[in-house]
Amino acid sequence: MQRLVVYFHYDTRGQADSACRFAVREIQKQARAVWFVTNGRLDAESRGWARDAGLHLLERENTGFDVGAYRQVLLTLGRPALDEWDEIVLMNYTLAGPVYPLGEMFAAMDARALDFWGLSRHYAMRSRRFGGRGGAVPEHLQSHLLAVRRPMYDDFYAYWQAMALPRSYEESVRCHEARFTAHFAALGYRWDSFLDGERWRGIFLNPLMACPRELLQQERCPFFKRRSFFTPYGDELRRTDGLAARRLYDWLKAETSYPVDELLRALLPAYPLSAVTRSLHPYPLLPADPAGPAPVTVLPPAALREGAALAPDRFYWLELPLPETEPARRYEAAARWTPAQQAAAVRLLEQNPLWGLIGPALPLYPGCQAARLRAWRRDRPAVQARMAELGLQLPLDAADPPPLPAGGVLLRGAAFPGGLPPVEGPEDLWLLPLAAQQGGWATALAQDAAQAAARADQLGVLLAAQLSPQGAARALARALRSALRR
């Protein structure tokens, strides 16, 4: 089959990262031509890669989201040119993979008498955000991968000619993604998804986000969403058990050759560290037996004040200043690790090459959590100023602080190629996980067995208090009294 692929890309830094290149290289095996259209300008290295890969490159103004990108390519080609192709595929960079050879999916769909198809579908729902005034969002193929065939090219081209450029993500969904399937189905065209349309009906609205590991395992879905690893965690908890991304990551590491750590190294500098951390849950259990001594270099207090060069092949322990207020100060002091615990943490870093820092997890006690949150809200403006001085270009979440170990931290020297940043005041402690994040390193927070066992009961009690109206009212009253006292 003669196939044209239009691949949409967007990156605020102008980079075509390794995961994007991997996907393009694999999709090229199924296409006679690939248009790579980016909303913005690629950096020189990425532009050279696109040229060397034999892609048709279009760099355009960042308007209209993916809708604007697809529209410009198709209208640039013109209606007669579409007849050169048996199938036109619209695909975007939000898909990561493939995990399996793409020939499997295309061969399966080539054998089916369809006019258009997609990788996956979103089931019908009600949403004012995506459904407009009426709120109805019909069942539809998701726009991250759509394929159309010759019989519908006249109507397909007319669809894009009439398309207005959306001004927001919500408009993009309303005017294209949620509309595309129903529009062409109403014209009599036959459609389906590669993934089974009935298997997950009534369970999840968006299976590709809710259960990606199961789709890869059970249906040999070749792709998953990058967003699995940085989507707002509160949203995921409202829809699922919140473990989808971690289960996906563990399965990819154990069962496939897909370079998922390379993907995460690309994602880490582009999204708030707190978002990536919450998706992966890097909260390991600290081994009770370190299995022998480990090479840990204890940094003197002066290293915190003045900064220090770190050898890439060594591990360093650094004690962090304690909070000024009690009882958070007492709990963080108690959390500091012994030399044996530091050695055990080294083993965890050796087993997890994505982690650049690891330290004691903050106790779940609300007093500690509230103190940490207050500190972040107070310190964030100063942190942003220091980041600008150090050339750290990272997004920060105003309400959700980056992970910061309690009382001390074990550092992997390779995560700090420019050296340890000097800490001039308590607000600069946040720079430790952020400096590592710039290079694609995550931060892990470990807990001992007693702490992990207690968390299950602590969370049960805290959750039970929120589930009853009386408990929620009492929690709100306590929060208001605490805020007024401050």
Tab-separated table of C-alpha atoms in Angstrom:
chain	number	residue	atom	x	y	z
A	1	MET	CA	0.000	0.000	0.000
A	2	GLN	CA	1.314	3.437	-0.938
A	3	ARG	CA	1.146	5.379	2.310
A	4	LEU	CA	1.787	9.041	3.201
A	5	VAL	CA	2.369	9.952	6.857
A	6	VAL	CA	1.965	13.482	8.212
A	7	TYR	CA	3.721	13.525	11.586
A	8	PHE	CA	2.988	16.485	13.869
A	9	HIS	CA	5.599	17.604	16.400
A	10	TYR	CA	5.865	20.306	19.042
A	11	ASP	CA	8.598	21.066	21.547
A	12	THR	CA	9.158	24.356	23.361
A	13	ARG	CA	12.932	23.844	23.048
A	14	GLY	CA	12.821	23.016	19.339
A	15	GLN	CA	14.181	19.520	19.883
A	16	ALA	CA	13.148	16.306	18.201
A	17	ASP	CA	13.997	14.035	21.118
A	18	SER	CA	15.148	10.437	20.934
A	19	ALA	CA	11.657	9.011	21.499
A	20	CYS	CA	10.252	11.119	18.666
A	21	ARG	CA	13.079	9.992	16.356
A	22	PHE	CA	12.495	6.372	17.292
A	23	ALA	CA	8.805	6.636	16.349
A	24	VAL	CA	9.536	8.418	13.067
A	25	ARG	CA	12.183	5.889	12.081
A	26	GLU	CA	9.724	3.040	12.601
A	27	ILE	CA	6.807	4.738	10.841
A	28	GLN	CA	9.072	5.402	7.847
A	29	LYS	CA	9.261	1.644	7.316
A	30	GLN	CA	5.514	1.666	6.599
A	31	ALA	CA	5.384	4.783	4.394
A	32	ARG	CA	6.653	5.945	1.042
A	33	ALA	CA	6.911	9.510	2.346
A	34	VAL	CA	6.783	11.250	5.753
A	35	TRP	CA	6.058	14.919	6.287
A	36	PHE	CA	7.470	16.131	9.605
A	37	VAL	CA	5.609	19.300	10.557
A	38	THR	CA	6.588	21.168	13.709
A	39	ASN	CA	4.850	24.126	15.312
A	40	GLY	CA	7.924	26.276	15.795
A	41	ARG	CA	11.549	26.094	14.766
A	42	LEU	CA	13.786	23.084	15.257
A	43	ASP	CA	17.255	23.589	16.657
A	44	ALA	CA	20.120	23.087	14.227
A	45	GLU	CA	20.886	19.537	15.345
A	46	SER	CA	17.266	18.387	15.050
A	47	ARG	CA	16.922	20.072	11.680
A	48	GLY	CA	19.980	18.191	10.486
A	49	TRP	CA	18.484	14.932	11.731
A	50	ALA	CA	15.255	15.578	9.785
A	51	ARG	CA	17.224	16.294	6.628
A	52	ASP	CA	19.437	13.228	6.988
A	53	ALA	CA	16.382	11.037	7.706
A	54	GLY	CA	14.846	11.999	4.364
A	55	LEU	CA	11.796	13.725	5.872
A	56	HIS	CA	9.794	16.489	4.225
A	57	LEU	CA	10.236	19.169	6.890
A	58	LEU	CA	7.743	21.977	7.488
A	59	GLU	CA	8.435	24.479	10.262
A	60	ARG	CA	5.442	26.727	10.893
A	61	GLU	CA	4.121	29.312	13.291
A	62	ASN	CA	2.735	27.814	16.493
A	63	THR	CA	-0.931	28.369	15.672
A	64	GLY	CA	-3.856	25.986	15.532
A	65	PHE	CA	-2.231	23.128	17.451
A	66	ASP	CA	-2.113	19.813	15.538
A	67	VAL	CA	-5.212	20.844	13.580
A	68	GLY	CA	-3.344	23.768	12.049
A	69	ALA	CA	-0.323	21.624	11.250
A	70	TYR	CA	-2.291	18.893	9.458
A	71	ARG	CA	-4.382	21.455	7.616
A	72	GLN	CA	-1.349	23.338	6.308
A	73	VAL	CA	0.380	20.214	4.993
A	74	LEU	CA	-2.736	18.901	3.255
A	75	LEU	CA	-3.637	22.240	1.690
A	76	THR	CA	-0.015	22.717	0.624
A	77	LEU	CA	-0.112	19.353	-1.153
A	78	GLY	CA	-3.478	20.126	-2.794
A	79	ARG	CA	-6.332	17.787	-3.598
A	80	PRO	CA	-4.878	16.182	-6.793
A	81	ALA	CA	-1.692	15.140	-4.989
A	82	LEU	CA	-3.650	13.039	-2.489
A	83	ASP	CA	-4.499	10.560	-5.243
A	84	GLU	CA	-0.855	9.419	-5.297
A	85	TRP	CA	-1.548	7.596	-2.011
A	86	ASP	CA	-3.710	4.643	-1.068
A	87	GLU	CA	-3.745	5.783	2.546
A	88	ILE	CA	-2.896	8.999	4.409
A	89	VAL	CA	-1.934	8.741	8.085
A	90	LEU	CA	-2.133	11.690	10.482
A	91	MET	CA	-0.003	10.979	13.541
A	92	ASN	CA	1.454	13.068	16.335
A	93	TYR	CA	4.340	13.030	18.766
A	94	THR	CA	2.144	12.425	21.819
A	95	LEU	CA	2.343	8.711	21.036
A	96	ALA	CA	5.439	6.903	22.329
A	97	GLY	CA	6.650	3.664	20.831
A	98	PRO	CA	6.321	1.506	18.904
A	99	VAL	CA	6.797	-1.418	21.237
A	100	TYR	CA	5.949	-3.973	18.532
A	101	PRO	CA	6.764	-3.889	14.788
A	102	LEU	CA	4.318	-1.476	13.166
A	103	GLY	CA	3.898	-3.845	10.239
A	104	GLU	CA	1.624	-5.953	12.459
A	105	MET	CA	-0.896	-3.147	12.950
A	106	PHE	CA	-0.846	-1.946	9.356
A	107	ALA	CA	-1.173	-5.480	7.957
A	108	ALA	CA	-4.159	-6.136	10.209
A	109	MET	CA	-5.893	-2.933	9.126
A	110	ASP	CA	-4.955	-3.335	5.444
A	111	ALA	CA	-6.987	-6.536	5.451
A	112	ARG	CA	-10.147	-4.768	6.601
A	113	ALA	CA	-12.684	-3.084	4.303
A	114	LEU	CA	-12.644	0.342	5.951
A	115	ASP	CA	-12.632	3.906	4.682
A	116	PHE	CA	-10.866	5.311	7.744
A	117	TRP	CA	-9.500	3.939	10.996
A	118	GLY	CA	-7.515	4.884	14.075
A	119	LEU	CA	-5.334	3.330	16.717
A	120	SER	CA	-7.791	3.764	19.591
A	121	ARG	CA	-11.085	5.280	20.613
A	122	HIS	CA	-12.494	7.413	23.388
A	123	TYR	CA	-15.961	6.387	24.552
A	124	ALA	CA	-18.891	8.799	24.713
A	125	MET	CA	-19.111	11.100	27.722
A	126	ARG	CA	-20.547	14.386	28.898
A	127	SER	CA	-18.121	17.260	29.316
A	128	ARG	CA	-18.750	20.980	29.028
A	129	ARG	CA	-15.025	21.444	28.560
A	130	PHE	CA	-14.808	19.253	25.449
A	131	GLY	CA	-18.445	19.026	24.392
A	132	GLY	CA	-19.328	22.697	24.394
A	133	ARG	CA	-22.625	24.064	25.578
A	134	GLY	CA	-24.510	20.797	25.221
A	135	GLY	CA	-21.744	18.820	26.898
A	136	ALA	CA	-22.122	15.723	24.702
A	137	VAL	CA	-18.874	14.167	23.425
A	138	PRO	CA	-19.619	11.247	21.073
A	139	GLU	CA	-17.580	8.057	20.879
A	140	HIS	CA	-14.705	8.799	18.531
A	141	LEU	CA	-11.349	7.723	17.172
A	142	GLN	CA	-8.562	9.516	18.963
A	143	SER	CA	-6.643	11.967	16.806
A	144	HIS	CA	-3.121	10.845	17.758
A	145	LEU	CA	-3.258	8.337	14.854
A	146	LEU	CA	-5.881	8.475	12.102
A	147	ALA	CA	-5.698	6.823	8.683
A	148	VAL	CA	-7.940	7.680	5.717
A	149	ARG	CA	-8.240	5.917	2.362
A	150	ARG	CA	-8.808	6.938	-1.233
A	151	PRO	CA	-12.647	6.638	-1.382
A	152	MET	CA	-13.093	9.551	1.067
A	153	TYR	CA	-10.406	11.943	-0.218
A	154	ASP	CA	-12.864	14.435	-1.729
A	155	ASP	CA	-14.792	14.834	1.527
A	156	PHE	CA	-11.578	14.604	3.574
A	157	TYR	CA	-10.000	17.493	1.661
A	158	ALA	CA	-13.186	19.568	1.905
A	159	TYR	CA	-13.201	18.945	5.685
A	160	TRP	CA	-9.768	20.543	6.023
A	161	GLN	CA	-10.582	23.393	3.658
A	162	ALA	CA	-13.498	24.366	5.885
A	163	MET	CA	-11.582	23.872	9.157
A	164	ALA	CA	-11.062	26.995	11.290
A	165	LEU	CA	-7.899	27.124	13.376
A	166	PRO	CA	-8.629	26.390	17.034
A	167	ARG	CA	-7.471	28.924	19.610
A	168	SER	CA	-7.197	26.493	22.532
A	169	TYR	CA	-6.642	22.817	23.267
A	170	GLU	CA	-10.333	22.480	24.158
A	171	GLU	CA	-11.346	24.007	20.826
A	172	SER	CA	-8.998	21.613	19.037
A	173	VAL	CA	-10.780	18.648	20.614
A	174	ARG	CA	-14.250	20.050	19.968
A	175	CYS	CA	-13.711	21.107	16.351
A	176	HIS	CA	-11.613	18.110	15.218
A	177	GLU	CA	-10.950	15.114	17.446
A	178	ALA	CA	-14.451	14.702	18.912
A	179	ARG	CA	-16.089	15.619	15.584
A	180	PHE	CA	-14.037	13.769	12.957
A	181	THR	CA	-15.479	10.260	13.401
A	182	ALA	CA	-19.132	11.273	13.588
A	183	HIS	CA	-18.738	13.662	10.650
A	184	PHE	CA	-17.449	11.035	8.244
A	185	ALA	CA	-19.616	8.231	9.630
A	186	ALA	CA	-22.658	10.406	8.858
A	187	LEU	CA	-21.455	10.600	5.253
A	188	GLY	CA	-21.587	6.804	5.072
A	189	TYR	CA	-17.892	5.960	5.474
A	190	ARG	CA	-16.912	2.783	7.343
A	191	TRP	CA	-14.605	3.034	10.336
A	192	ASP	CA	-13.095	1.126	13.259
A	193	SER	CA	-10.134	1.188	15.637
A	194	PHE	CA	-7.167	-1.162	15.727
A	195	LEU	CA	-7.829	-1.765	19.424
A	196	ASP	CA	-10.934	-3.764	20.281
A	197	GLY	CA	-13.794	-1.308	20.568
A	198	GLU	CA	-15.846	-3.433	22.967
A	199	ARG	CA	-13.315	-4.858	25.413
A	200	TRP	CA	-13.125	-1.764	27.630
A	201	ARG	CA	-16.565	-0.267	27.061
A	202	GLY	CA	-18.238	0.595	30.359
A	203	ILE	CA	-14.944	0.259	32.261
A	204	PHE	CA	-12.831	3.223	31.142
A	205	LEU	CA	-13.588	6.229	28.934
A	206	ASN	CA	-9.995	6.468	27.694
A	207	PRO	CA	-8.371	3.021	27.895
A	208	LEU	CA	-5.068	4.141	26.380
A	209	MET	CA	-4.496	6.313	29.444
A	210	ALA	CA	-6.294	4.145	32.017
A	211	CYS	CA	-4.759	0.737	31.264
A	212	PRO	CA	-1.876	1.080	28.768
A	213	ARG	CA	0.026	-1.974	30.013
A	214	GLU	CA	-2.999	-4.191	29.455
A	215	LEU	CA	-3.485	-2.838	25.927
A	216	LEU	CA	0.147	-3.571	25.076
A	217	GLN	CA	0.023	-7.021	26.667
A	218	GLN	CA	-3.394	-8.238	25.537
A	219	GLU	CA	-3.907	-6.488	22.194
A	220	ARG	CA	-0.324	-5.845	21.088
A	221	CYS	CA	-1.016	-2.143	20.917
A	222	PRO	CA	2.202	-0.688	19.488
A	223	PHE	CA	1.952	2.725	21.187
A	224	PHE	CA	1.261	4.340	24.534
A	225	LYS	CA	0.875	7.991	25.489
A	226	ARG	CA	3.803	10.108	26.623
A	227	ARG	CA	1.277	11.821	28.890
A	228	SER	CA	1.046	8.648	30.972
A	229	PHE	CA	4.201	9.846	32.720
A	230	PHE	CA	3.212	13.439	33.515
A	231	THR	CA	-0.584	13.720	33.519
A	232	PRO	CA	-2.058	15.460	36.628
A	233	TYR	CA	-2.156	12.747	39.237
A	234	GLY	CA	-5.355	13.967	40.848
A	235	ASP	CA	-7.127	13.430	37.539
A	236	GLU	CA	-5.819	9.869	37.333
A	237	LEU	CA	-6.985	9.056	40.857
A	238	ARG	CA	-10.488	10.166	39.963
A	239	ARG	CA	-10.529	7.716	37.039
A	240	THR	CA	-8.252	4.823	38.061
A	241	ASP	CA	-6.207	3.407	40.932
A	242	GLY	CA	-3.296	5.704	39.976
A	243	LEU	CA	-0.882	2.859	39.155
A	244	ALA	CA	-1.198	2.795	35.358
A	245	ALA	CA	2.036	4.644	34.589
A	246	ARG	CA	4.153	2.706	37.077
A	247	ARG	CA	2.815	-0.633	35.852
A	248	LEU	CA	3.472	0.449	32.276
A	249	TYR	CA	7.036	1.509	33.109
A	250	ASP	CA	7.865	-1.729	34.955
A	251	TRP	CA	6.433	-3.843	32.139
A	252	LEU	CA	8.328	-1.955	29.420
A	253	LYS	CA	11.572	-2.370	31.384
A	254	ALA	CA	11.070	-6.067	32.076
A	255	GLU	CA	9.380	-7.340	28.923
A	256	THR	CA	10.455	-5.161	25.988
A	257	SER	CA	13.493	-3.567	24.417
A	258	TYR	CA	11.793	-0.187	24.129
A	259	PRO	CA	14.161	2.499	25.541
A	260	VAL	CA	11.693	3.898	28.063
A	261	ASP	CA	14.426	5.499	30.190
A	262	GLU	CA	15.475	7.568	27.175
A	263	LEU	CA	11.897	8.775	26.852
A	264	LEU	CA	11.785	9.744	30.514
A	265	ARG	CA	15.119	11.563	30.296
A	266	ALA	CA	13.569	13.653	27.532
A	267	LEU	CA	10.355	14.260	29.499
A	268	LEU	CA	11.934	15.177	32.826
A	269	PRO	CA	13.233	18.647	31.862
A	270	ALA	CA	10.003	19.475	30.028
A	271	TYR	CA	7.455	18.930	32.823
A	272	PRO	CA	7.209	19.696	36.546
A	273	LEU	CA	9.297	17.197	38.485
A	274	SER	CA	6.405	16.629	40.879
A	275	ALA	CA	4.182	15.437	37.993
A	276	VAL	CA	6.691	12.877	36.702
A	277	THR	CA	7.453	11.715	40.245
A	278	ARG	CA	3.812	11.127	41.099
A	279	SER	CA	3.276	9.054	37.960
A	280	LEU	CA	6.225	6.720	38.659
A	281	HIS	CA	6.036	6.511	42.470
A	282	PRO	CA	9.812	6.319	43.105
A	283	TYR	CA	9.313	5.536	46.794
A	284	PRO	CA	11.284	2.330	47.313
A	285	LEU	CA	11.590	0.345	50.502
A	286	LEU	CA	15.044	0.834	51.982
A	287	PRO	CA	16.696	-2.592	52.343
A	288	ALA	CA	17.359	-3.572	55.932
A	289	ASP	CA	20.628	-5.253	54.939
A	290	PRO	CA	22.899	-3.170	52.652
A	291	ALA	CA	24.766	-6.340	51.594
A	292	GLY	CA	28.173	-4.942	52.424
A	293	PRO	CA	29.764	-1.511	52.516
A	294	ALA	CA	29.253	0.919	49.651
A	295	PRO	CA	31.564	3.699	48.482
A	296	VAL	CA	29.875	6.785	49.917
A	297	THR	CA	31.732	10.075	50.238
A	298	VAL	CA	30.361	12.291	53.003
A	299	LEU	CA	30.405	15.914	51.895
A	300	PRO	CA	31.311	18.534	54.513
A	301	PRO	CA	28.851	21.321	55.370
A	302	ALA	CA	30.982	23.732	53.356
A	303	ALA	CA	30.048	21.852	50.162
A	304	LEU	CA	26.461	22.909	50.709
A	305	ARG	CA	27.398	26.568	51.092
A	306	GLU	CA	30.079	26.774	48.420
A	307	GLY	CA	29.128	24.084	45.910
A	308	ALA	CA	31.410	21.224	44.926
A	309	ALA	CA	32.638	19.294	41.905
A	310	LEU	CA	31.438	15.679	41.957
A	311	ALA	CA	33.058	12.679	40.289
A	312	PRO	CA	30.537	11.031	37.929
A	313	ASP	CA	31.276	7.512	39.156
A	314	ARG	CA	30.862	8.197	42.878
A	315	PHE	CA	28.022	8.581	45.383
A	316	TYR	CA	27.877	11.365	47.968
A	317	TRP	CA	25.965	11.861	51.196
A	318	LEU	CA	24.962	15.381	52.134
A	319	GLU	CA	23.149	16.358	55.323
A	320	LEU	CA	20.486	18.987	54.703
A	321	PRO	CA	19.534	21.799	57.104
A	322	LEU	CA	16.506	21.041	59.232
A	323	PRO	CA	13.302	23.101	59.349
A	324	GLU	CA	13.195	25.779	62.028
A	325	THR	CA	9.750	24.827	63.304
A	326	GLU	CA	8.758	21.893	65.472
A	327	PRO	CA	7.739	19.088	65.225
A	328	ALA	CA	8.833	19.013	61.565
A	329	ARG	CA	12.423	19.635	62.723
A	330	ARG	CA	12.375	16.617	65.045
A	331	TYR	CA	10.892	14.272	62.445
A	332	GLU	CA	13.332	15.274	59.707
A	333	ALA	CA	16.279	14.874	62.083
A	334	ALA	CA	15.077	11.377	62.955
A	335	ALA	CA	14.803	10.534	59.248
A	336	ARG	CA	18.513	11.066	58.513
A	337	TRP	CA	20.192	7.868	57.439
A	338	THR	CA	22.959	5.980	59.179
A	339	PRO	CA	26.021	4.897	57.148
A	340	ALA	CA	24.437	1.455	56.752
A	341	GLN	CA	21.257	3.013	55.374
A	342	GLN	CA	23.306	5.167	53.020
A	343	ALA	CA	24.983	2.019	51.711
A	344	ALA	CA	21.571	0.407	51.189
A	345	ALA	CA	20.440	3.485	49.255
A	346	VAL	CA	23.474	3.203	46.962
A	347	ARG	CA	22.241	-0.233	45.955
A	348	LEU	CA	18.909	1.318	45.016
A	349	LEU	CA	20.616	3.920	42.830
A	350	GLU	CA	22.670	1.216	41.157
A	351	GLN	CA	19.485	-0.727	40.364
A	352	ASN	CA	17.646	2.334	39.026
A	353	PRO	CA	19.745	4.213	36.477
A	354	LEU	CA	17.122	6.959	36.063
A	355	TRP	CA	17.502	8.191	39.656
A	356	GLY	CA	20.065	10.893	40.379
A	357	LEU	CA	19.164	11.542	44.013
A	358	ILE	CA	17.627	9.512	46.793
A	359	GLY	CA	16.862	10.426	50.347
A	360	PRO	CA	14.518	9.810	53.272
A	361	ALA	CA	10.830	10.308	52.528
A	362	LEU	CA	9.074	13.006	54.489
A	363	PRO	CA	6.832	11.505	57.191
A	364	LEU	CA	3.160	11.452	56.240
A	365	TYR	CA	2.345	13.374	59.429
A	366	PRO	CA	0.231	16.366	58.278
A	367	GLY	CA	2.382	18.790	60.249
A	368	CYS	CA	5.444	17.833	58.181
A	369	GLN	CA	3.555	17.870	54.893
A	370	ALA	CA	1.971	21.243	55.617
A	371	ALA	CA	5.332	22.740	56.604
A	372	ARG	CA	6.899	21.531	53.349
A	373	LEU	CA	4.039	22.969	51.303
A	374	ARG	CA	4.252	26.330	53.092
A	375	ALA	CA	7.990	26.414	52.465
A	376	TRP	CA	7.486	25.802	48.741
A	377	ARG	CA	4.888	28.553	48.418
A	378	ARG	CA	7.217	30.923	50.253
A	379	ASP	CA	10.392	29.915	48.415
A	380	ARG	CA	9.214	29.497	44.823
A	381	PRO	CA	9.889	33.093	43.659
A	382	ALA	CA	13.429	32.915	45.042
A	383	VAL	CA	13.924	29.490	43.479
A	384	GLN	CA	12.883	30.839	40.084
A	385	ALA	CA	15.384	33.675	40.421
A	386	ARG	CA	18.229	31.286	41.281
A	387	MET	CA	17.236	28.982	38.427
A	388	ALA	CA	17.585	31.907	36.033
A	389	GLU	CA	21.067	32.621	37.426
A	390	LEU	CA	22.089	28.984	36.961
A	391	GLY	CA	20.514	28.600	33.514
A	392	LEU	CA	17.974	26.013	34.651
A	393	GLN	CA	14.999	26.105	32.278
A	394	LEU	CA	12.372	23.998	33.995
A	395	PRO	CA	8.624	24.326	34.588
A	396	LEU	CA	7.487	24.535	38.208
A	397	ASP	CA	4.117	23.637	39.681
A	398	ALA	CA	2.938	26.476	41.924
A	399	ALA	CA	0.896	24.189	44.164
A	400	ASP	CA	2.934	20.969	44.121
A	401	PRO	CA	6.557	21.153	45.331
A	402	PRO	CA	9.359	19.118	43.763
A	403	PRO	CA	10.395	16.056	45.778
A	404	LEU	CA	12.968	17.025	48.398
A	405	PRO	CA	14.490	14.446	50.765
A	406	ALA	CA	14.068	14.918	54.507
A	407	GLY	CA	17.208	15.722	56.477
A	408	GLY	CA	19.782	14.340	54.051
A	409	VAL	CA	20.313	13.185	50.496
A	410	LEU	CA	22.447	10.663	48.607
A	411	LEU	CA	23.687	12.052	45.289
A	412	ARG	CA	24.888	10.318	42.144
A	413	GLY	CA	27.847	12.339	40.892
A	414	ALA	CA	26.853	11.815	37.248
A	415	ALA	CA	23.621	13.732	37.882
A	416	PHE	CA	25.605	16.913	38.565
A	417	PRO	CA	28.082	17.309	35.677
A	418	GLY	CA	28.341	21.020	36.427
A	419	GLY	CA	28.927	20.402	40.121
A	420	LEU	CA	26.747	20.826	43.181
A	421	PRO	CA	25.023	24.252	43.139
A	422	PRO	CA	25.831	26.412	46.157
A	423	VAL	CA	23.033	26.647	48.715
A	424	GLU	CA	22.942	30.172	50.081
A	425	GLY	CA	19.775	29.778	52.124
A	426	PRO	CA	17.053	27.234	52.943
A	427	GLU	CA	15.158	28.173	49.783
A	428	ASP	CA	18.085	26.956	47.655
A	429	LEU	CA	17.705	23.359	48.828
A	430	TRP	CA	15.072	22.945	46.098
A	431	LEU	CA	17.856	23.437	43.558
A	432	LEU	CA	19.259	19.965	44.288
A	433	PRO	CA	16.464	17.918	42.648
A	434	LEU	CA	15.930	20.648	40.031
A	435	ALA	CA	19.571	20.751	38.911
A	436	ALA	CA	19.511	16.979	38.426
A	437	GLN	CA	16.166	17.206	36.614
A	438	GLN	CA	17.711	19.529	34.025
A	439	GLY	CA	19.934	16.642	32.945
A	440	GLY	CA	17.094	14.095	32.885
A	441	TRP	CA	17.562	12.627	36.380
A	442	ALA	CA	14.697	11.804	38.747
A	443	THR	CA	14.603	12.027	42.544
A	444	ALA	CA	13.556	9.053	44.679
A	445	LEU	CA	12.347	9.107	48.283
A	446	ALA	CA	12.925	5.913	50.249
A	447	GLN	CA	11.263	4.716	53.416
A	448	ASP	CA	12.045	1.975	55.908
A	449	ALA	CA	9.742	-0.969	56.547
A	450	ALA	CA	8.063	0.564	59.606
A	451	GLN	CA	7.344	3.809	57.806
A	452	ALA	CA	5.910	1.980	54.787
A	453	ALA	CA	3.698	-0.214	56.982
A	454	ALA	CA	2.381	2.799	58.892
A	455	ARG	CA	1.520	4.685	55.688
A	456	ALA	CA	-1.215	2.213	54.804
A	457	ASP	CA	-3.013	2.897	58.083
A	458	GLN	CA	-2.260	6.624	58.016
A	459	LEU	CA	-3.777	6.958	54.546
A	460	GLY	CA	-6.784	4.891	55.543
A	461	VAL	CA	-7.548	7.169	58.480
A	462	LEU	CA	-6.949	10.356	56.497
A	463	LEU	CA	-9.079	9.151	53.584
A	464	ALA	CA	-11.915	8.016	55.838
A	465	ALA	CA	-12.039	11.489	57.352
A	466	GLN	CA	-12.525	13.002	53.891
A	467	LEU	CA	-15.206	10.571	52.714
A	468	SER	CA	-17.889	11.593	55.189
A	469	PRO	CA	-19.475	15.073	55.141
A	470	GLN	CA	-18.767	15.510	58.836
A	471	GLY	CA	-15.115	14.530	58.418
A	472	ALA	CA	-14.652	16.847	55.448
A	473	ALA	CA	-16.243	19.724	57.381
A	474	ARG	CA	-13.974	19.138	60.382
A	475	ALA	CA	-10.887	18.985	58.142
A	476	LEU	CA	-11.896	22.255	56.475
A	477	ALA	CA	-12.479	23.936	59.831
A	478	ARG	CA	-9.054	22.825	61.096
A	479	ALA	CA	-7.402	24.102	57.919
A	480	LEU	CA	-9.120	27.496	58.274
A	481	ARG	CA	-8.111	27.825	61.933
A	482	SER	CA	-4.529	26.934	61.039
A	483	ALA	CA	-4.477	29.483	58.206
A	484	LEU	CA	-5.856	32.216	60.476
A	485	ARG	CA	-3.238	31.481	63.140
A	486	ARG	CA	-0.489	31.948	60.531
